[in-house]
Short mmCIF file of C-alpha atoms and ligand atoms in Angstrom, two decimals:
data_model
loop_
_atom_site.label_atom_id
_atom_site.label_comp_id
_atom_site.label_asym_id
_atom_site.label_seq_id
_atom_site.Cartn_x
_atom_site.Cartn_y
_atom_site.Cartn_z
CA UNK A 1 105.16 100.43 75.34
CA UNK A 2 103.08 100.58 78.52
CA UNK A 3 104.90 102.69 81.69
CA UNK A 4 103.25 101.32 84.47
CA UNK A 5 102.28 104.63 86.68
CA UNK A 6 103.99 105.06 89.86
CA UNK A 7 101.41 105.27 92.44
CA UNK A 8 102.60 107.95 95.34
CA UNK A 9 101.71 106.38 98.52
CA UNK A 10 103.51 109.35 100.78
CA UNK A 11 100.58 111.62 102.73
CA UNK A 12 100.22 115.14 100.34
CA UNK A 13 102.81 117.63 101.53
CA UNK A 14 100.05 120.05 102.62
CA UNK A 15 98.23 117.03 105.07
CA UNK A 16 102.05 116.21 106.55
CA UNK A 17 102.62 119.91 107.22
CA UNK A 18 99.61 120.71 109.23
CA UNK A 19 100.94 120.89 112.69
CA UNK A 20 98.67 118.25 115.15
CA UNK A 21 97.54 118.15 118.18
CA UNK A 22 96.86 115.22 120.07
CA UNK A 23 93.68 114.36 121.58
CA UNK A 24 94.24 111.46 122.52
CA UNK A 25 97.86 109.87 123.31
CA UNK A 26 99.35 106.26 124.56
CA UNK A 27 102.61 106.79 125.93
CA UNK A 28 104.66 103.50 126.60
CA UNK A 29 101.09 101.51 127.52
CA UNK A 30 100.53 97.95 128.75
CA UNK A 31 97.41 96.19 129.71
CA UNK A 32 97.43 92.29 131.13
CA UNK A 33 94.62 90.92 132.95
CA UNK A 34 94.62 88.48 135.76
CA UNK A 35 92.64 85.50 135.62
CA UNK A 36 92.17 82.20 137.04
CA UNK A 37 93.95 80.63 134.37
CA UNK A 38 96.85 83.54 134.51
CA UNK A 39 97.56 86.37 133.11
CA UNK A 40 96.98 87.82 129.88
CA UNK A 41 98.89 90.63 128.17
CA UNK A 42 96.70 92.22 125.87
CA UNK A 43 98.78 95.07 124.43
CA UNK A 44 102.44 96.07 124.94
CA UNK A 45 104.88 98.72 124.73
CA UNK A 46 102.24 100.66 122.94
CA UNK A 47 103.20 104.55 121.55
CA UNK A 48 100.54 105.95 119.70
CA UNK A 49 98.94 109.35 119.16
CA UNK A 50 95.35 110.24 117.62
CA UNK A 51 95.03 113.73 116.10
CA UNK A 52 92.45 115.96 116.66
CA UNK A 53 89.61 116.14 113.45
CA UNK A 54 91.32 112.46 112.24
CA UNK A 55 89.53 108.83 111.37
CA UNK A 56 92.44 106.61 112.96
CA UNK A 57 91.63 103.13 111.95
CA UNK A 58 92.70 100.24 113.74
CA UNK A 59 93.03 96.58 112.16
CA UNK A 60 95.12 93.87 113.29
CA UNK A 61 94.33 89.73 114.15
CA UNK A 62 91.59 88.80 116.84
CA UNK A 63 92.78 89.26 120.63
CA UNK A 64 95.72 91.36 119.65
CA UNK A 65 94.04 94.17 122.24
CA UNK A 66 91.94 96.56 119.58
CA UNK A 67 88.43 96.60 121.90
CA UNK A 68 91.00 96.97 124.52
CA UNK A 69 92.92 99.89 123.49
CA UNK A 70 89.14 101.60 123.37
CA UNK A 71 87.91 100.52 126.53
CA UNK A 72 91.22 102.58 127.96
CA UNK A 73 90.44 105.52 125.93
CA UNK A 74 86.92 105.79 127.60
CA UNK A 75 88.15 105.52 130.07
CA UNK A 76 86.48 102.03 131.50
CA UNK A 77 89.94 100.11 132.55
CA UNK A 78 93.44 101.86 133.61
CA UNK A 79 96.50 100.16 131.45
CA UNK A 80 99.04 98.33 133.43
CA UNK A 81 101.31 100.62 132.85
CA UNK A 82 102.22 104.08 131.22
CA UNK A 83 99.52 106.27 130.71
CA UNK A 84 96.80 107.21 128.38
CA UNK A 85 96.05 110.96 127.90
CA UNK A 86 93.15 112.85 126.54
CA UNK A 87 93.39 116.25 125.94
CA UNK A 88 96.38 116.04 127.19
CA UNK A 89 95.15 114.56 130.87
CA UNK A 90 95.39 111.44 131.66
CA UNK A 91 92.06 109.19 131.43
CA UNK A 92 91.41 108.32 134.97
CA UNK A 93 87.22 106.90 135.03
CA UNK A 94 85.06 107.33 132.62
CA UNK A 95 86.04 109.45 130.19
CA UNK A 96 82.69 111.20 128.88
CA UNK A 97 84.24 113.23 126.05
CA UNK A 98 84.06 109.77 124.09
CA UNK A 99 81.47 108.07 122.76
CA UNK A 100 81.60 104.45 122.17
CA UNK A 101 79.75 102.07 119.96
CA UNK A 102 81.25 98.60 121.81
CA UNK A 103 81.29 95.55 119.94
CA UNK A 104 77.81 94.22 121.48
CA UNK A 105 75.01 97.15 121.08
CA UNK A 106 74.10 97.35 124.77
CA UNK A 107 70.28 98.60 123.75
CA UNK A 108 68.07 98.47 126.58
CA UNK A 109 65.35 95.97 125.82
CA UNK A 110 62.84 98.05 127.43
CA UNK A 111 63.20 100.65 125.11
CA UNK A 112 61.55 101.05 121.72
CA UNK A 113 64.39 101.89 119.01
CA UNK A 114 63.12 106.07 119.36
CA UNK A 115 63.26 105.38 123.22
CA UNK A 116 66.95 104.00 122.73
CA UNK A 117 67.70 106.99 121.23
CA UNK A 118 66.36 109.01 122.85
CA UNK A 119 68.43 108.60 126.06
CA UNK A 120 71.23 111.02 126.00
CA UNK A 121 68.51 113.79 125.15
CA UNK A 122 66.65 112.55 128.25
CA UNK A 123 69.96 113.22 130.42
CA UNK A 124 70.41 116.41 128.41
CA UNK A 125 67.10 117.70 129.41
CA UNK A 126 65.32 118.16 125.54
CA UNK A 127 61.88 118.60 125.43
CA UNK A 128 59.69 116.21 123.56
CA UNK A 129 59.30 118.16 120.43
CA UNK A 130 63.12 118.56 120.59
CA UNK A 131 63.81 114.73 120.95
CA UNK A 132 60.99 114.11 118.63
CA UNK A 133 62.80 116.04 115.78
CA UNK A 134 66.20 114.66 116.81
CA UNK A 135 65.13 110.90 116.47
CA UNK A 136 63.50 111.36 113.13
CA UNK A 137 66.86 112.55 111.73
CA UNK A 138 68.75 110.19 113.22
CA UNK A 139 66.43 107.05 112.35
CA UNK A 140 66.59 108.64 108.95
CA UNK A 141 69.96 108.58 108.99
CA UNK A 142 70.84 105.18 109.73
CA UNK A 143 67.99 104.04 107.53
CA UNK A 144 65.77 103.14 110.61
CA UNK A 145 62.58 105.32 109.56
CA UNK A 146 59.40 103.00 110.22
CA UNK A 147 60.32 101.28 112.70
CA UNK A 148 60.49 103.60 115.75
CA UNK A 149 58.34 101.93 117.66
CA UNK A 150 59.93 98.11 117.30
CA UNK A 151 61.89 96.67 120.29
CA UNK A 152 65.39 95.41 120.01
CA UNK A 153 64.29 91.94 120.33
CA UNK A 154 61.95 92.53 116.94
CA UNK A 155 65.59 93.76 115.16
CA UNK A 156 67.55 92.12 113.20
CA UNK A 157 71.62 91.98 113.85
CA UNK A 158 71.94 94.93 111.75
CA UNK A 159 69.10 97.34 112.39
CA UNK A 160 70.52 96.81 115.93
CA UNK A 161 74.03 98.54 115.15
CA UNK A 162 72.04 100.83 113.56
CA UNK A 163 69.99 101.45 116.17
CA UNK A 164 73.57 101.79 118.73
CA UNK A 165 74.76 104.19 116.36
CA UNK A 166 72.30 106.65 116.06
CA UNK A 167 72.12 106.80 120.10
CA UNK A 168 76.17 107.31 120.10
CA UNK A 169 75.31 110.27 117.51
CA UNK A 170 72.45 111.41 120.22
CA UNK A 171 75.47 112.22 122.56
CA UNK A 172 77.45 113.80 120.01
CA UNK A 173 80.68 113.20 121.49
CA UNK A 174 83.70 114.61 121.15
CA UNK A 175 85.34 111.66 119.97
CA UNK A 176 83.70 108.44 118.58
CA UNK A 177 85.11 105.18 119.57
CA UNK A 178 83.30 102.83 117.02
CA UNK A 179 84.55 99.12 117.63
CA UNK A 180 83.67 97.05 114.35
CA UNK A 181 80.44 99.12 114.13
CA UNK A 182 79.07 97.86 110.41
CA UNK A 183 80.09 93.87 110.86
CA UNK A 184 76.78 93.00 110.41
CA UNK A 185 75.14 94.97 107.11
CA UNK A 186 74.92 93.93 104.05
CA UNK A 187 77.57 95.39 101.52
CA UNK A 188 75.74 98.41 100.60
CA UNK A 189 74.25 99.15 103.57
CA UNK A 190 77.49 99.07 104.86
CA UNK A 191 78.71 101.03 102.19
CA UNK A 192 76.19 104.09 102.38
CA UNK A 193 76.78 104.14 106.49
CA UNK A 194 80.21 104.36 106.02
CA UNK A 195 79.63 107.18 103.63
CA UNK A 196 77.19 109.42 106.26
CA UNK A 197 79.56 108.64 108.92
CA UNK A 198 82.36 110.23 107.51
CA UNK A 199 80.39 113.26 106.28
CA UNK A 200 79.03 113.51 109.68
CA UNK A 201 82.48 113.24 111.18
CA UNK A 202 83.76 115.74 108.35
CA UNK A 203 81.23 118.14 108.99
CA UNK A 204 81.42 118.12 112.67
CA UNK A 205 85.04 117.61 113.18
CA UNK A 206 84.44 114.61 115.31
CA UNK A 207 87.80 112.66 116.21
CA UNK A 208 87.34 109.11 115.41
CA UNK A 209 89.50 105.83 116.67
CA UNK A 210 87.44 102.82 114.13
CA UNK A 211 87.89 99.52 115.05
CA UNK A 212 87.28 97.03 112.11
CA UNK A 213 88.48 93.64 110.62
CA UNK A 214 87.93 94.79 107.08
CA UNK A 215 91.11 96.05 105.38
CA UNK A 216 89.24 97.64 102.58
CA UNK A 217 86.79 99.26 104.96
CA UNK A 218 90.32 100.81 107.05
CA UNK A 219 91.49 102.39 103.65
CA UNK A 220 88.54 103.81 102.54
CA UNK A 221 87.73 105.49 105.95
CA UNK A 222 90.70 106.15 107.40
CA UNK A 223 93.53 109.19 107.34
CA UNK A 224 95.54 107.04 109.19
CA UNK A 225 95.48 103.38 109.52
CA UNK A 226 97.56 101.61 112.58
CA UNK A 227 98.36 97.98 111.66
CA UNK A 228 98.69 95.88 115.05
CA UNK A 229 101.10 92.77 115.85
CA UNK A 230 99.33 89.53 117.09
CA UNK A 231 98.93 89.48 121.02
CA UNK A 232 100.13 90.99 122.57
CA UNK A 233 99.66 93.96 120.49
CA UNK A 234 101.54 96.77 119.41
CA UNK A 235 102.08 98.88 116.91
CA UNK A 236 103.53 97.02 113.46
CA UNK A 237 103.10 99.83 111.25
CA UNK A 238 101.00 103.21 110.79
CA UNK A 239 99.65 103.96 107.52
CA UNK A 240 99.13 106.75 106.01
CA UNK A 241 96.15 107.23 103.51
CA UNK A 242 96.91 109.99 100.99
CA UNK A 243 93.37 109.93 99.67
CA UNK A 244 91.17 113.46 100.38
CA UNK A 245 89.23 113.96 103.71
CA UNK A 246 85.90 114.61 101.77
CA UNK A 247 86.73 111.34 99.45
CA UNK A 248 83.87 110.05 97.56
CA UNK A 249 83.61 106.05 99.59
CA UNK A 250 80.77 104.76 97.04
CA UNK A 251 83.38 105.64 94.10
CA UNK A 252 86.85 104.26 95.65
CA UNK A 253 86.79 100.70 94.63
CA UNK A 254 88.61 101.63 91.49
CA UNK A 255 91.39 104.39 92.75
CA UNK A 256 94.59 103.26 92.40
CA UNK A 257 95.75 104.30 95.77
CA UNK A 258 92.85 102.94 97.22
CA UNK A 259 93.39 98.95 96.03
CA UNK A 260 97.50 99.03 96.32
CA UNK A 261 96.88 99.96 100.11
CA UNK A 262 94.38 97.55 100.54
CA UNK A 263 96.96 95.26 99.48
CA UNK A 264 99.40 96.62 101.39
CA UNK A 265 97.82 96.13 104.48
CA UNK A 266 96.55 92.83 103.67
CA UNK A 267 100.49 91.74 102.73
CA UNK A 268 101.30 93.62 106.15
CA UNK A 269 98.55 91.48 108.13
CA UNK A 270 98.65 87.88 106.31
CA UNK A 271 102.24 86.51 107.12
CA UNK A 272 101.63 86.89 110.72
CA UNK A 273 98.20 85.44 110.92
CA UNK A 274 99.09 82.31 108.91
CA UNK A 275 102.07 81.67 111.24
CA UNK A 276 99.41 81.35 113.66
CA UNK A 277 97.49 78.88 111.57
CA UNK A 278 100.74 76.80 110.99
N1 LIG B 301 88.02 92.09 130.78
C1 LIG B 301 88.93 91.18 130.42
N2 LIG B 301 89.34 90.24 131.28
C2 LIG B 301 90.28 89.33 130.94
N3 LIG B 301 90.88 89.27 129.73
C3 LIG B 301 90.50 90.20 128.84
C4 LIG B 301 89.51 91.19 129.11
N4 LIG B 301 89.36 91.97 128.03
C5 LIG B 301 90.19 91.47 127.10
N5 LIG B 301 90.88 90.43 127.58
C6 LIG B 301 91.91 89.66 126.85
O1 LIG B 301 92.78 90.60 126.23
C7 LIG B 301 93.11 90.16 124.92
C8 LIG B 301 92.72 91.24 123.93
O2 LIG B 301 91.32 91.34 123.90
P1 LIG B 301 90.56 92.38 122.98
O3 LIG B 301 89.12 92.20 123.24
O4 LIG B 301 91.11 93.74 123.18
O5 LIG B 301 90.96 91.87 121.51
P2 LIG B 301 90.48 92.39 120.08
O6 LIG B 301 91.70 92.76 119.33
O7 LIG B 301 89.43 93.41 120.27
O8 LIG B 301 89.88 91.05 119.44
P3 LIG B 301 88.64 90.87 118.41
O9 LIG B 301 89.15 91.28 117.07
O10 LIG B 301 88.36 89.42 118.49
O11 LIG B 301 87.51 91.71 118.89
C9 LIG B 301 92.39 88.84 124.71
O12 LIG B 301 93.30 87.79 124.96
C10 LIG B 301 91.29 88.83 125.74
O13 LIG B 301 91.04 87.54 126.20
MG1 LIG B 302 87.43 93.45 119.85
#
């Protein structure tokens, strides 16, 4: 007879017992915006802590506040009310410990895709040779070797992310704030990015809040995956991924614990959004 193996979705012992520190916290935030045709509430009643050295992903249906919840962590808009802390301050202008990848790429069009990137080792005062060495690895890196020299206008959709991503690496922020930052490549593009950005992350204990519509692509990057409410958003549910930090992303699409919380979170998501359909 076949014993169908119990899957153990509960974080390892050893991950749960680690104490945390926060590096960045929401305590009891709201954010509405005024317009002419009224006001909005974008998020709500919104707890939520992001450790230090964690990949918090965030997923939940368009509107429900996810760019928004960013754009307070950087520190670009104040919530409504409570208070968002970082490093255990509270975020009041911009908050230049973050780095963030917003959902359009903001590339100057002036700038050749090295230029682009080479920016925040302008401000930081690198010499050529220095920025010169820099931008090869990171055009390496995001698979943008040979075309250096194009201009964003000559890019396509995804060799712009690309291009927005190896700039955010340029700073080498504290934290990364990515906001749906591999929407636009092709599967295994998207697949080997997603792989050097968590090495990266691993390897230089970057704190990252990721931002994506993808349910597989929040298992298979995150330690922690908050689920969001429709608008106004809030926390449904925080999951935990019990998979290792150093996980293998290319190999996941047949772990068990991989596909039953990709399932999970799709069963968590789905009811909602197709009472908004009805
Ligand atoms: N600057 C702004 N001014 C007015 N309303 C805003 C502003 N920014 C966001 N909103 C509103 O707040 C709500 C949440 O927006 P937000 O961009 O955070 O959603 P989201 O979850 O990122 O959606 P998506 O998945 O489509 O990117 C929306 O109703 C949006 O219209
Ligand atoms: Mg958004």
């Amino acid at each position: 007879m076949m014993v169908s193996q119990q899957i153990d979705l509960a974080p390892p012992p050893s991950a749960s017992a680690l104490p945390r520190e926060a590096i960045v916290s929401f305590e009891g935030v709201e954010k509405a915006f005024n317009s002419a045709n009224g006001s909005v509430t974008a998020v709500r009643d919104l707890n939520l802590s992001i450790f230090r050295g964690e990949i918090l992903t965030v997923v939940g249906p368009s509107g429900c506040g996810k760019s928004t919840i960013l754009n307070m962590t950087a520190g670009l808009f104040a919530p409504t009310a409570g208070t968002v802390r970082y490093g255990g301050e509270k975020v009041q202008g911009a908050n230049r410990k973050t780095g963030y990848m917003t959902q359009k790429d903001h590339l100057l069009p002036w700038r050749t895709v090295a230029e682009n990137i080479a920016v925040p080792l302008e401000i930081r005062g690198w010499d050529r040779k220095k920025r010169a060495d820099r931008i090869a690895e990171l055009t390496q890196l995001v698979g943008l070797s040979g075309f250096e020299k194009s201009y964003p206008s000559q890019l396509s959709g995804g060799m712009r992310k690309r291009t927005a991503l190896a700039r955010l690496l340029a700073y080498d922020p504290e934290t990364l704030l990515l906001d749906e930052p591999f929407a636009a490549l092709d599967p295994q593009l998207r697949a080997k990015m997603q792989s050097e950005l968590v090495r990266l992350c691993r390897t230089m204990k970057k704190t990252v809040i990721f931002v994506t519509h993808d349910l597989d692509e929040a298992v298979a990057l995150g330690d922690r995956c908050a689920v969001f409410t429709p608008r106004p958003g809030t926390i449904r549910e925080i999951v935990d991924v019990p998979l290792p930090g150093d996980r293998n992303i290319l190999r996941l699409r047949n772990n068990e614990v991989f596909t039953k919380l990709a399932a999970r979170l799709w069963d968590i998501i789905v009811p909602e959004e197709e009472g908004e359909i009805r």
